Every structure is written in structure tokens, then in C-alpha cells.
Amino acid sequence: MGGSFFVAADLPSPHPRAGEPVFDLHLGGKMATVPTADVSTKDQLSLAYTPGVAEVCEAIAADPELTRHYTWVPNTVAIVTDGTAVLGLGDIGPAAAMPVMEGKAVLFKQFGGVDGIPICLATTDVEEIIETVVRLAPSFGGINLEDISAPRCFEIEDRLKEALDIPVFHDDQHGTAVVTLAALVNALKLTGRNPESTRVVISGAGAAGVAIAKILLAAGIKDIAVTDRKGVVSSERHDLTPSKKALAELTADQCGRSGTLADAFDGADVYVGVSGGTVPEEIVATMADDAIIFAMANPNPEVHPDVAHRHARVVATGRSDFPNQINNVLAFPGIFRGAFDVHASAITENMKVAAADALAALVGDDLSEDLVIPSPFDPRVGPAVAAAVAEAARRDGVARA
């Protein structure tokens, strides 16, 4: 783009934490909007703004579908949080959540070519969040819910899906689930297991645990026990919330599982940790031969890799300093890219499974104990996920282009 545009003055230096690399990187934030239209001449200005822009506005008023051709809306996602479940930091509020949401926007752009706008809401009220997002929705092609605590996140996502005709995706749930399934597909292949006969234990009945259970069920795994601090989430218990009751009916009740975490571990093929805390080694040792352990709490996995490797053949974590990182960036940029490419009205369960299958397939002949999931920096990841998601959207009838 030719010409020039205004650049804000440099921020004061030194800043309060000058010299600390992470604070130096964040100075002034990690993102900015950049124009794609040149307005350095009178004629260019008259096309980009008044009077020329009025013609485009009138055309869109007559045919709102033109929005996806003549605005940035169909390539832009709102990254919405209330700051109640930020990373491993918990309820730190909307202001403190902003650096994470900015980071998410950077990842959307870097790995999916999607424009992300952080929106940190000063409310934790379910009704207010839903109303706010619905009112903002005309400005966006999709909604990425982020770091909203369970169980509120389930209702918020479900009701926004009902209210809006654009993709709504809670990444803490579904991004984690997609990458977990992708890694598990390859781990099962490596250990010679069939999904139908595989026993899975998931610790953590929050957003990620629920979504992982559901996507594993969709992928053909039938024997799943989800645990919380009080043991297996089953209908034998009388302390379950409505969301946990529904989860129990889909998982433990189907295979007659109940009891403690130790009961669930005994003979299990797969452990998926999205809970924090520590699983004692004596419990880990009771798993089946050639076990699979995905301990994804950050920064401290539920089972440290050194312990896990003594009892499992395949080990994955959420950390970048160990092999097999279960990283959501493998999923969400490509999922939205694919959904946006076909102007999808929703992100379906089949689109998520397709994304996981595409990720798993990228490992190919390089499959090994230390490589069951591709690197986020593999340039094939975004395009492969996007293509698979777009095709699944067409099959599911939610593609509009």
C-alpha cells in the first residue's frame, strides 16, 4: 500500500518493568489495526469514505449478503471473555485477561489469516454476556468464546448458537478436544488399539473435560469415565449439577463405571488430564500395558512426564518443552479459516472431528512415541485443517458459499 498513515507517538520509556523481556514485548500491546485501503490522495479518500462509501452502504442495505464481499466482517472473529477462567490463573477479571485475548488474536492472524478482535466484558452475568454478544454480532463473522468459567460457559455457548447464524466456538472446550482427539487417534494406532475397545479416564469435568468426552464419543470411543474431585461422575452420586448429570448419562452410566479416581484408573488404556492437581504414581501404575497418558495441566501436568514414561508408552502434555504438546493453536485458526471460507452458519461436531482427523493425518509415516501430533509451526497445519473443516461444513449443510 502506498502513501502513509498516522503512527501514534512512542510510549514513554522506560516503562515500569523495562528490561524484562516479556514486559518489553507487551509494551503498547501485541496488535493493531492496519488499513488495507490507501487514502493518501483526494480521489482515494472519496472512494474509501464519503461520498463513495455511501454506494456500498446502500447496496448492503438492499442485500445484506453483500456484507461478506464488501466488509471485513466475514473474516473477523470476536474473541470474547469475562476473565473468569484465564489460563491457569483463574478469575483475574477482564482487564488482566486482555494480554491473553491479544495473544489469541495474534495466533488467529499468524496461523489462520483470520482477524481477531479482543472483547473483555465487565460482567460475569450470563444474561448480560449473551445479550452483549448478540448485539455485537453484526460486526463479526464468528464468535470465539474464551476463558469463561464452567458451567456458565455451556449455557452461554448453547444459547448463542441458537441466537446467531454465525459460528460460535468456545475454544477452551472444543479446541482442546480437537487436538486431544487428533493426538489420541495416532496414539491408538501406535499402540494397536481400536476406539471401540479402548477405556478412557478423563480427570476434570469442566469445559475441556466435557468437550473431550463428547468428541471421543463422536469418534467411536464407548468406555469413558470422567472424574472430578469426588470421583467418577456417575448417576450413582447425588451431588451432581445438571451439566454433570448429563455428562454422567453419556459416559460412566453407559459402561457401569463409578467409584474413585483409583477405581477408574485400574486397567484403563488412556488417561486425559484437564484438571490440575497430581495423580499419585501408585495409581498411574495400575493402568493397562502400553498405556497412553495426556497430562495437560499447565504449568504442572497431573502426571509428570518422568513418572508417566515409567508406566505409559505414549505421553503428551500441554507444555512446549516436552514432546507431543497438546496446543489449541493447532485447531482454532484453521477451524475458523475453514468455516469462514465457506461462510458457514455454525461449527458442527463433524467439522471438529474432521479437523482432528486432518491433524492426525499430517503425522503420517513419522508417527512415533514422541510424535503423535504435528508442530504448531508445521506450515501444513492451518491449510489442512481449514480444508477438512470446509468440506465437512458442506457435507453437514451449513456452508453458504
Steps between C-alpha positions, in 0.01 A plus 500: 500500500638835403484826687524533874279492805514645848713317755441560869784654694737262674389399845701639791825318570620357723175329594444364855638151417759607242770244436278198566458333157137398542399852605712658227318285242159601635574875507209669325326167445563226244269609219362795303258557213662571163312647202482304176379801301728788401351842583803716425329693218172689468360249249590203720343665802180566307474130411590363842281744687241758403353528244601164348437285804131595492450290186632192677283570806188531285582176318543315828177648637321357196680164520666425837677199346734746331659553842712192440645655184543865590592512872748330728217334696522147350870472580480643851439318827407650835714353779268535798584444865382604843838419655371230734717205389815643346768242423601348831451832677128467566265793557729798442244728337460657155784751517761239593362267233576744218862387436374145448223613264750710304721194479208297369440762231864482394476120472180526294679726254833317493364149462165552326502839330196590714458846656422475871366778722539458879185584696535484878164545667449668837228255604477137605122487471388238249210708369711812459776310318253340259320827434826687443636244255173483308500879465863501382459208261426703181860623514648148485507184292540280807521497878786335689411469867809489718586443865142504633457275801284188510215429523394845374700451182274212390180702519661806342627302203179303451277805509724703270497213251120512505489879467761554228552374145879527517754259653517505880792306646623473860867424446571383855253221429520416135852604402640287778269214401599509133873487568456233767308280257761552228781391730295209632419370151872462437577368848236228457647411161849481650390273784276282282171594664151536356285790624205271574697290752704780657443607862551871566520694826463877489576699814321831501128548439525864398487653154788305347411170664141511378599587143770235488255236619247600234748503211644163605149357503444644153823332388381157613645461849231348721661442842568839659511591869524870587613583852486805723630555852242259641567214259330368190217717370220243498129507573561297815606827658244744637713815491514555122419831334271481195799516265680220686183292510474527122869412468457194723218372281722524192809345656532299823137389506542342158772265616415460869796697634493657847716544807827684554771627267702192592208276402479669162874473436523129571547333161430815298668539160497880483521784749413857398567764764336843482461555872821603669618334818717189507413136438707280735742268323356194670168573327666564163676164532168314488430598138509245219819407317609747228285765664444848358528803731403852395563717810417848379484727804737797473757564624491186714362189324282268709757228435854624446647360177784331692240308701273442202775345291554235764147373447388612154616461142367834373512818708375848410468824696387857445858626525732596218813364669388136474414296188138475386367838608119512498472860383169662398677712239506186287121519476320831542664709223441233236149423625391862465689535170311203358167618639553851361611369159156345446307765694384232746204572724635280781784271604364148525630196685595344166706808413694458825561129439611580145751751639637235738529243222685749280747577779560133570560425132778759477725287722493222242801270484682704765272356769692406815468515877639853493299615198126437510401859417657748256681815607304827507773635270439236234380718208262224386288517815278803437420421135436130572262574788324774304444276197365214712267731694369666184423162342327379816292819506381424147411143597309623805307759302623804693715644220353803323769547236 
